[in-house]
Amino acid sequence: MAVILDALVQLCQVLVVLAAAPLLAGYVRKVKAYLLGRRGPPLVQPYRDLLKLLRKDVVLAHSASWVFRAAPYLIFATTWVAAALVPTFATGLFFSYAADMIAIVALLGSARFMLALAGLDVGTSFGGIGSSREMMIASLAEPAMLMVVFTLSLIAGSTQLSSIAAVMQGGVGLRVSLALALVALVMVAIAENARIPVDNPATHLELTMVHEAMILEYSGRHLALIEAASFVKLLLYVSVIACVFAPWGIAVAGQGFAAYLTGLAAYAGKLALAGFLLAVFETAIAKMRVFRVSDFLGAALMLGLLATLLLFVSRVT
């Protein structure tokens, strides 16, 4: 019976990630509109947008190859798998052995690679600009993310998220290295999700857009899959931050149905808090120039490297 319950909880975790991702995006938009004195769209507007796109026909450019047609499915699949591996409200489930942070970084890198290829495939100038900017951001964001992973692995002795969450739940005290790693991870999350100040997901200005430039030629169900993948990616980073740096309330496999419900409620509260903080941050800060993004991510890389070095030196001495 316990095995069946754990399997159902794992399936529920996979479905919760997919179902809650558009709601988180709608919640951030609603809070931002409220802070700006506007009414804003309803919370379920992302669901409506996805359904509307799924009902529309796909329009393909004459120069589009099989890469352009297959990219949305691969991007969505790899992003969803990466997000489903992250422990949200329970740890120690069937797929916990695969919830490795390096594997998650690799899956996200694969999705980014396919998106950049799709932007280049049609041959438009906007797609080329967006792909080149995306690769520039990735060249700094991925090393910064790996520095955060190395810092956490030195503390927990593993790169598996379930093991890291268990160590964090046990209490590791206040550490400067963890604070630096948290700031670096938040900066990487902002850049990877094309949020302000790195990018503005609500604009289509050719001089500033990064993510939108690569998907201008998509329509119909292809665009719906890419938009859904972007929603899931935002939820993924919030889930990773919550699992690693705020693991309170996460249930452990075998604790029972009540513990799972408590973990689900705690996870919902973490998403609400993270969405509110993101909306406040984006409202209070202006978008930076594209050529300043390297400075922003370079600072994240330095913070992650400094966190790793501080922890390594403390272990040696």
mmCIF file of C-alpha atoms in Angstrom:
data_model
loop_
_atom_site.group_PDB
_atom_site.id
_atom_site.type_symbol
_atom_site.label_atom_id
_atom_site.label_comp_id
_atom_site.label_asym_id
_atom_site.label_seq_id
_atom_site.Cartn_x
_atom_site.Cartn_y
_atom_site.Cartn_z
ATOM 1 C CA MET A 1 0.000 0.000 0.000
ATOM 2 C CA ALA A 2 2.835 2.379 0.824
ATOM 3 C CA VAL A 3 4.450 1.734 -2.561
ATOM 4 C CA ILE A 4 1.204 2.526 -4.360
ATOM 5 C CA LEU A 5 0.819 5.710 -2.327
ATOM 6 C CA ASP A 6 4.350 6.825 -3.177
ATOM 7 C CA ALA A 7 3.724 6.134 -6.867
ATOM 8 C CA LEU A 8 0.532 8.184 -6.764
ATOM 9 C CA VAL A 9 2.340 11.004 -4.968
ATOM 10 C CA GLN A 10 5.064 10.968 -7.625
ATOM 11 C CA LEU A 11 2.432 11.164 -10.355
ATOM 12 C CA CYS A 12 0.681 13.951 -8.473
ATOM 13 C CA GLN A 13 3.952 15.871 -8.221
ATOM 14 C CA VAL A 14 4.480 15.567 -11.980
ATOM 15 C CA LEU A 15 0.958 16.846 -12.673
ATOM 16 C CA VAL A 16 1.091 19.617 -10.058
ATOM 17 C CA VAL A 17 4.151 21.096 -11.744
ATOM 18 C CA LEU A 18 2.321 21.258 -15.073
ATOM 19 C CA ALA A 19 -0.959 22.534 -13.638
ATOM 20 C CA ALA A 20 0.493 25.178 -11.313
ATOM 21 C CA ALA A 21 2.976 26.735 -13.747
ATOM 22 C CA PRO A 22 0.467 28.913 -15.674
ATOM 23 C CA LEU A 23 -1.189 29.884 -12.388
ATOM 24 C CA LEU A 24 2.134 31.166 -11.027
ATOM 25 C CA ALA A 25 2.653 33.267 -14.164
ATOM 26 C CA GLY A 26 -0.865 34.664 -13.901
ATOM 27 C CA TYR A 27 -0.367 35.415 -10.224
ATOM 28 C CA VAL A 28 2.828 37.380 -10.933
ATOM 29 C CA ARG A 29 1.059 39.383 -13.641
ATOM 30 C CA LYS A 30 -1.872 40.107 -11.321
ATOM 31 C CA VAL A 31 0.337 41.314 -8.483
ATOM 32 C CA LYS A 32 2.371 43.505 -10.844
ATOM 33 C CA ALA A 33 -0.806 45.067 -12.211
ATOM 34 C CA TYR A 34 -2.073 45.714 -8.679
ATOM 35 C CA LEU A 35 1.204 47.376 -7.688
ATOM 36 C CA LEU A 36 0.968 49.603 -10.786
ATOM 37 C CA GLY A 37 -2.585 50.642 -9.966
ATOM 38 C CA ARG A 38 -4.227 48.616 -12.729
ATOM 39 C CA ARG A 39 -6.849 45.895 -12.636
ATOM 40 C CA GLY A 40 -4.796 43.400 -14.591
ATOM 41 C CA PRO A 41 -5.776 40.119 -16.246
ATOM 42 C CA PRO A 42 -7.469 37.328 -14.275
ATOM 43 C CA LEU A 43 -5.361 34.630 -12.667
ATOM 44 C CA VAL A 44 -6.532 32.036 -15.189
ATOM 45 C CA GLN A 45 -5.590 34.141 -18.230
ATOM 46 C CA PRO A 46 -2.478 32.025 -19.030
ATOM 47 C CA TYR A 47 -4.694 28.924 -19.231
ATOM 48 C CA ARG A 48 -7.036 30.750 -21.628
ATOM 49 C CA ASP A 49 -4.123 31.893 -23.770
ATOM 50 C CA LEU A 50 -2.751 28.370 -24.034
ATOM 51 C CA LEU A 51 -6.142 26.917 -24.958
ATOM 52 C CA LYS A 52 -6.662 29.631 -27.579
ATOM 53 C CA LEU A 53 -3.276 28.895 -29.128
ATOM 54 C CA LEU A 54 -3.934 25.149 -29.137
ATOM 55 C CA ARG A 55 -7.121 25.698 -31.152
ATOM 56 C CA LYS A 56 -5.356 27.784 -33.814
ATOM 57 C CA ASP A 57 -3.693 26.442 -36.941
ATOM 58 C CA VAL A 58 0.071 26.361 -37.275
ATOM 59 C CA VAL A 59 1.617 28.704 -39.841
ATOM 60 C CA LEU A 60 5.086 27.637 -40.988
ATOM 61 C CA ALA A 61 7.630 29.619 -42.950
ATOM 62 C CA HIS A 62 8.734 28.160 -46.279
ATOM 63 C CA SER A 63 12.321 27.990 -45.060
ATOM 64 C CA ALA A 64 11.439 26.097 -41.851
ATOM 65 C CA SER A 65 12.973 22.637 -41.553
ATOM 66 C CA TRP A 66 12.159 19.690 -39.290
ATOM 67 C CA VAL A 67 14.207 21.350 -36.527
ATOM 68 C CA PHE A 68 11.756 24.246 -36.363
ATOM 69 C CA ARG A 69 8.778 21.865 -36.177
ATOM 70 C CA ALA A 70 10.285 19.464 -33.637
ATOM 71 C CA ALA A 71 11.836 22.068 -31.325
ATOM 72 C CA PRO A 72 8.637 23.032 -29.418
ATOM 73 C CA TYR A 73 7.916 19.425 -28.460
ATOM 74 C CA LEU A 74 11.506 18.785 -27.348
ATOM 75 C CA ILE A 75 11.683 22.074 -25.423
ATOM 76 C CA PHE A 76 8.459 21.368 -23.578
ATOM 77 C CA ALA A 77 9.343 17.737 -22.857
ATOM 78 C CA THR A 78 12.830 18.427 -21.476
ATOM 79 C CA THR A 79 11.630 21.387 -19.374
ATOM 80 C CA TRP A 80 8.721 19.404 -17.952
ATOM 81 C CA VAL A 81 10.964 16.443 -17.103
ATOM 82 C CA ALA A 82 13.459 18.742 -15.385
ATOM 83 C CA ALA A 83 10.711 20.432 -13.367
ATOM 84 C CA ALA A 84 9.080 17.102 -12.479
ATOM 85 C CA LEU A 85 12.366 15.837 -11.017
ATOM 86 C CA VAL A 86 12.566 18.701 -8.499
ATOM 87 C CA PRO A 87 11.028 17.726 -5.120
ATOM 88 C CA THR A 88 8.139 20.124 -4.601
ATOM 89 C CA PHE A 89 6.114 18.924 -1.606
ATOM 90 C CA ALA A 90 7.687 15.494 -1.006
ATOM 91 C CA THR A 91 11.161 13.935 -1.191
ATOM 92 C CA GLY A 92 12.439 10.389 -1.424
ATOM 93 C CA LEU A 93 9.957 9.325 -4.116
ATOM 94 C CA PHE A 94 10.509 6.900 -7.007
ATOM 95 C CA PHE A 95 12.404 9.342 -9.200
ATOM 96 C CA SER A 96 14.423 10.970 -6.413
ATOM 97 C CA TYR A 97 17.609 9.233 -7.599
ATOM 98 C CA ALA A 98 17.272 11.135 -10.893
ATOM 99 C CA ALA A 99 16.666 14.512 -9.225
ATOM 100 C CA ASP A 100 20.279 15.531 -9.632
ATOM 101 C CA MET A 101 21.034 19.227 -10.045
ATOM 102 C CA ILE A 102 23.655 18.585 -12.710
ATOM 103 C CA ALA A 103 21.125 16.525 -14.684
ATOM 104 C CA ILE A 104 18.573 19.338 -14.345
ATOM 105 C CA VAL A 105 21.118 21.871 -15.610
ATOM 106 C CA ALA A 106 21.837 19.570 -18.557
ATOM 107 C CA LEU A 107 18.136 19.236 -19.394
ATOM 108 C CA LEU A 108 17.651 22.992 -19.284
ATOM 109 C CA GLY A 109 20.742 23.438 -21.453
ATOM 110 C CA SER A 110 19.290 21.017 -24.004
ATOM 111 C CA ALA A 111 16.026 22.979 -24.116
ATOM 112 C CA ARG A 112 17.949 26.233 -24.558
ATOM 113 C CA PHE A 113 20.031 24.704 -27.360
ATOM 114 C CA MET A 114 16.910 23.587 -29.236
ATOM 115 C CA LEU A 115 15.287 27.010 -28.809
ATOM 116 C CA ALA A 116 18.377 28.757 -30.180
ATOM 117 C CA LEU A 117 18.473 26.365 -33.137
ATOM 118 C CA ALA A 118 14.811 27.041 -33.845
ATOM 119 C CA GLY A 119 15.455 30.775 -33.762
ATOM 120 C CA LEU A 120 18.239 30.374 -36.321
ATOM 121 C CA ASP A 121 16.463 27.812 -38.505
ATOM 122 C CA VAL A 122 14.047 30.156 -40.306
ATOM 123 C CA GLY A 123 16.796 32.616 -41.137
ATOM 124 C CA THR A 124 15.175 35.846 -39.944
ATOM 125 C CA SER A 125 17.242 38.654 -38.479
ATOM 126 C CA PHE A 126 15.228 38.723 -35.252
ATOM 127 C CA GLY A 127 15.736 35.002 -34.695
ATOM 128 C CA GLY A 128 19.476 35.360 -35.168
ATOM 129 C CA ILE A 129 19.667 38.292 -32.759
ATOM 130 C CA GLY A 130 17.651 36.450 -30.105
ATOM 131 C CA SER A 131 19.672 33.247 -30.457
ATOM 132 C CA SER A 132 23.006 35.040 -30.197
ATOM 133 C CA ARG A 133 21.860 36.922 -27.124
ATOM 134 C CA GLU A 134 20.507 33.736 -25.584
ATOM 135 C CA MET A 135 23.843 31.999 -26.038
ATOM 136 C CA MET A 136 25.652 34.975 -24.544
ATOM 137 C CA ILE A 137 23.436 34.771 -21.479
ATOM 138 C CA ALA A 138 23.828 30.991 -21.262
ATOM 139 C CA SER A 139 27.634 31.210 -21.400
ATOM 140 C CA LEU A 140 27.561 33.008 -18.038
ATOM 141 C CA ALA A 141 24.373 31.651 -16.473
ATOM 142 C CA GLU A 142 25.328 27.965 -16.671
ATOM 143 C CA PRO A 143 28.751 28.363 -14.990
ATOM 144 C CA ALA A 144 27.137 30.452 -12.252
ATOM 145 C CA MET A 145 24.517 27.741 -11.763
ATOM 146 C CA LEU A 146 27.213 25.074 -11.571
ATOM 147 C CA MET A 147 29.080 27.100 -8.931
ATOM 148 C CA VAL A 148 25.907 27.085 -6.838
ATOM 149 C CA VAL A 149 25.632 23.329 -7.363
ATOM 150 C CA PHE A 150 29.232 22.804 -6.218
ATOM 151 C CA THR A 151 28.602 24.894 -3.102
ATOM 152 C CA LEU A 152 25.554 22.849 -2.156
ATOM 153 C CA SER A 153 27.327 19.584 -2.913
ATOM 154 C CA LEU A 154 30.145 20.520 -0.532
ATOM 155 C CA ILE A 155 27.594 21.030 2.231
ATOM 156 C CA ALA A 156 25.345 18.045 1.569
ATOM 157 C CA GLY A 157 27.915 15.672 0.096
ATOM 158 C CA SER A 158 25.645 15.046 -2.880
ATOM 159 C CA THR A 159 24.102 16.804 -5.852
ATOM 160 C CA GLN A 160 20.740 15.071 -5.445
ATOM 161 C CA LEU A 161 18.027 17.501 -4.404
ATOM 162 C CA SER A 162 16.449 15.062 -1.954
ATOM 163 C CA SER A 163 19.743 14.683 -0.091
ATOM 164 C CA ILE A 164 20.355 18.441 -0.110
ATOM 165 C CA ALA A 165 16.853 19.122 1.205
ATOM 166 C CA ALA A 166 17.322 16.541 3.977
ATOM 167 C CA VAL A 167 20.596 18.175 5.070
ATOM 168 C CA MET A 168 19.040 21.636 4.990
ATOM 169 C CA GLN A 169 16.062 20.425 7.010
ATOM 170 C CA GLY A 170 18.452 19.053 9.599
ATOM 171 C CA GLY A 171 19.935 22.521 10.050
ATOM 172 C CA VAL A 172 23.282 23.791 8.805
ATOM 173 C CA GLY A 173 23.246 27.154 10.559
ATOM 174 C CA LEU A 174 23.760 30.575 9.074
ATOM 175 C CA ARG A 175 26.567 30.549 6.523
ATOM 176 C CA VAL A 176 27.878 33.326 4.333
ATOM 177 C CA SER A 177 28.503 30.838 1.534
ATOM 178 C CA LEU A 178 24.826 29.837 1.477
ATOM 179 C CA ALA A 179 23.738 33.473 1.348
ATOM 180 C CA LEU A 180 26.057 34.119 -1.594
ATOM 181 C CA ALA A 181 24.825 30.974 -3.338
ATOM 182 C CA LEU A 182 21.205 32.034 -2.833
ATOM 183 C CA VAL A 183 21.810 35.467 -4.354
ATOM 184 C CA ALA A 184 23.672 33.905 -7.277
ATOM 185 C CA LEU A 185 20.868 31.390 -7.881
ATOM 186 C CA VAL A 186 18.217 34.126 -7.814
ATOM 187 C CA MET A 187 20.194 36.174 -10.341
ATOM 188 C CA VAL A 188 20.555 33.137 -12.605
ATOM 189 C CA ALA A 189 16.828 32.400 -12.287
ATOM 190 C CA ILE A 190 15.961 35.953 -13.330
ATOM 191 C CA ALA A 191 18.218 35.748 -16.377
ATOM 192 C CA GLU A 192 17.153 32.247 -17.407
ATOM 193 C CA ASN A 193 13.467 33.149 -17.280
ATOM 194 C CA ALA A 194 13.902 36.380 -19.258
ATOM 195 C CA ARG A 195 12.617 38.543 -16.430
ATOM 196 C CA ILE A 196 13.338 42.164 -15.638
ATOM 197 C CA PRO A 197 16.049 43.559 -15.472
ATOM 198 C CA VAL A 198 17.595 41.114 -17.984
ATOM 199 C CA ASP A 199 14.622 40.902 -20.348
ATOM 200 C CA ASN A 200 11.006 42.014 -20.418
ATOM 201 C CA PRO A 201 8.584 39.178 -21.291
ATOM 202 C CA ALA A 202 5.847 41.707 -22.131
ATOM 203 C CA THR A 203 7.714 43.615 -24.840
ATOM 204 C CA HIS A 204 8.352 43.074 -28.535
ATOM 205 C CA LEU A 205 10.898 45.816 -29.112
ATOM 206 C CA GLU A 206 13.535 44.390 -31.436
ATOM 207 C CA LEU A 207 16.374 46.239 -29.700
ATOM 208 C CA THR A 208 15.701 44.701 -26.293
ATOM 209 C CA MET A 209 13.948 41.345 -26.614
ATOM 210 C CA VAL A 210 15.805 38.060 -26.228
ATOM 211 C CA HIS A 211 13.350 35.220 -25.678
ATOM 212 C CA GLU A 212 10.562 36.737 -27.752
ATOM 213 C CA ALA A 213 12.886 37.261 -30.717
ATOM 214 C CA MET A 214 13.469 33.513 -31.046
ATOM 215 C CA ILE A 215 9.777 32.600 -31.078
ATOM 216 C CA LEU A 216 8.354 35.329 -33.337
ATOM 217 C CA GLU A 217 7.814 32.830 -36.185
ATOM 218 C CA TYR A 218 5.890 30.343 -34.045
ATOM 219 C CA SER A 219 2.108 30.110 -33.921
ATOM 220 C CA GLY A 220 -0.678 27.760 -32.896
ATOM 221 C CA ARG A 221 0.149 24.689 -30.855
ATOM 222 C CA HIS A 222 3.887 25.230 -31.367
ATOM 223 C CA LEU A 223 3.705 28.611 -29.658
ATOM 224 C CA ALA A 224 1.482 27.132 -26.943
ATOM 225 C CA LEU A 225 4.113 24.495 -26.135
ATOM 226 C CA ILE A 226 6.899 27.076 -25.946
ATOM 227 C CA GLU A 227 4.829 29.378 -23.736
ATOM 228 C CA ALA A 228 3.913 26.442 -21.481
ATOM 229 C CA ALA A 229 7.598 25.511 -21.271
ATOM 230 C CA SER A 230 8.459 29.060 -20.180
ATOM 231 C CA PHE A 231 5.817 28.870 -17.442
ATOM 232 C CA VAL A 232 7.174 25.510 -16.271
ATOM 233 C CA LYS A 233 10.730 26.846 -16.294
ATOM 234 C CA LEU A 234 9.789 29.702 -13.974
ATOM 235 C CA LEU A 235 8.117 27.230 -11.623
ATOM 236 C CA LEU A 236 11.196 24.993 -11.802
ATOM 237 C CA TYR A 237 13.559 27.669 -10.523
ATOM 238 C CA VAL A 238 11.145 28.685 -7.777
ATOM 239 C CA SER A 239 10.850 25.027 -6.774
ATOM 240 C CA VAL A 240 14.633 24.575 -6.699
ATOM 241 C CA ILE A 241 15.091 27.659 -4.501
ATOM 242 C CA ALA A 242 12.294 26.527 -2.190
ATOM 243 C CA CYS A 243 13.609 22.957 -1.995
ATOM 244 C CA VAL A 244 17.199 23.927 -1.267
ATOM 245 C CA PHE A 245 16.982 27.120 0.767
ATOM 246 C CA ALA A 246 13.491 26.799 2.289
ATOM 247 C CA PRO A 247 12.824 23.057 2.683
ATOM 248 C CA TRP A 248 10.432 23.538 5.589
ATOM 249 C CA GLY A 249 7.235 21.557 5.336
ATOM 250 C CA ILE A 250 8.441 19.121 2.668
ATOM 251 C CA ALA A 251 7.181 15.635 3.414
ATOM 252 C CA VAL A 252 9.346 12.522 3.266
ATOM 253 C CA ALA A 253 8.183 9.415 1.431
ATOM 254 C CA GLY A 254 6.325 7.072 3.747
ATOM 255 C CA GLN A 255 5.123 9.688 6.243
ATOM 256 C CA GLY A 256 1.504 9.324 5.209
ATOM 257 C CA PHE A 257 -1.265 11.218 3.489
ATOM 258 C CA ALA A 258 -1.484 13.993 6.093
ATOM 259 C CA ALA A 259 2.202 14.839 5.684
ATOM 260 C CA TYR A 260 1.758 15.042 1.919
ATOM 261 C CA LEU A 261 -1.156 17.448 2.302
ATOM 262 C CA THR A 262 0.905 19.580 4.673
ATOM 263 C CA GLY A 263 3.779 19.613 2.210
ATOM 264 C CA LEU A 264 1.434 20.574 -0.619
ATOM 265 C CA ALA A 265 0.039 23.472 1.420
ATOM 266 C CA ALA A 266 3.557 24.618 2.332
ATOM 267 C CA TYR A 267 4.583 24.444 -1.326
ATOM 268 C CA ALA A 268 1.601 26.561 -2.353
ATOM 269 C CA GLY A 269 2.586 29.156 0.244
ATOM 270 C CA LYS A 270 6.177 29.228 -1.042
ATOM 271 C CA LEU A 271 4.962 29.759 -4.602
ATOM 272 C CA ALA A 272 2.714 32.597 -3.491
ATOM 273 C CA LEU A 273 5.533 34.284 -1.577
ATOM 274 C CA ALA A 274 8.025 33.850 -4.420
ATOM 275 C CA GLY A 275 5.549 35.190 -6.975
ATOM 276 C CA PHE A 276 4.824 38.223 -4.804
ATOM 277 C CA LEU A 277 8.521 38.978 -4.305
ATOM 278 C CA LEU A 278 9.187 38.612 -8.029
ATOM 279 C CA ALA A 279 6.373 41.015 -8.881
ATOM 280 C CA VAL A 280 7.615 43.565 -6.345
ATOM 281 C CA PHE A 281 11.177 43.281 -7.650
ATOM 282 C CA GLU A 282 10.156 43.704 -11.282
ATOM 283 C CA THR A 283 7.977 46.691 -10.415
ATOM 284 C CA ALA A 284 10.699 48.445 -8.430
ATOM 285 C CA ILE A 285 13.553 48.021 -10.934
ATOM 286 C CA ALA A 286 14.096 49.097 -14.529
ATOM 287 C CA LYS A 287 15.312 46.945 -17.386
ATOM 288 C CA MET A 288 19.031 47.172 -18.062
ATOM 289 C CA ARG A 289 20.694 47.469 -21.447
ATOM 290 C CA VAL A 290 21.466 44.226 -23.237
ATOM 291 C CA PHE A 291 25.192 44.891 -23.070
ATOM 292 C CA ARG A 292 24.984 45.166 -19.274
ATOM 293 C CA VAL A 293 23.598 41.648 -18.897
ATOM 294 C CA SER A 294 27.123 40.222 -18.984
ATOM 295 C CA ASP A 295 27.999 42.362 -15.956
ATOM 296 C CA PHE A 296 24.888 41.151 -14.144
ATOM 297 C CA LEU A 297 25.605 37.469 -14.772
ATOM 298 C CA GLY A 298 29.308 37.974 -14.227
ATOM 299 C CA ALA A 299 28.456 39.165 -10.723
ATOM 300 C CA ALA A 300 26.350 36.030 -10.227
ATOM 301 C CA LEU A 301 29.278 33.892 -11.376
ATOM 302 C CA MET A 302 31.647 35.650 -8.986
ATOM 303 C CA LEU A 303 29.199 35.218 -6.102
ATOM 304 C CA GLY A 304 28.859 31.509 -6.828
ATOM 305 C CA LEU A 305 32.618 31.085 -7.123
ATOM 306 C CA LEU A 306 33.192 33.025 -3.900
ATOM 307 C CA ALA A 307 30.633 30.858 -2.104
ATOM 308 C CA THR A 308 32.414 27.711 -3.265
ATOM 309 C CA LEU A 309 35.849 29.037 -2.286
ATOM 310 C CA LEU A 310 34.689 30.188 1.168
ATOM 311 C CA LEU A 311 33.169 26.801 1.902
ATOM 312 C CA PHE A 312 36.178 24.941 0.548
ATOM 313 C CA VAL A 313 38.618 27.023 2.610
ATOM 314 C CA SER A 314 36.535 26.541 5.750
ATOM 315 C CA ARG A 315 36.587 22.773 5.169
ATOM 316 C CA VAL A 316 40.350 22.685 4.639
ATOM 317 C CA THR A 317 41.192 24.833 7.657
#
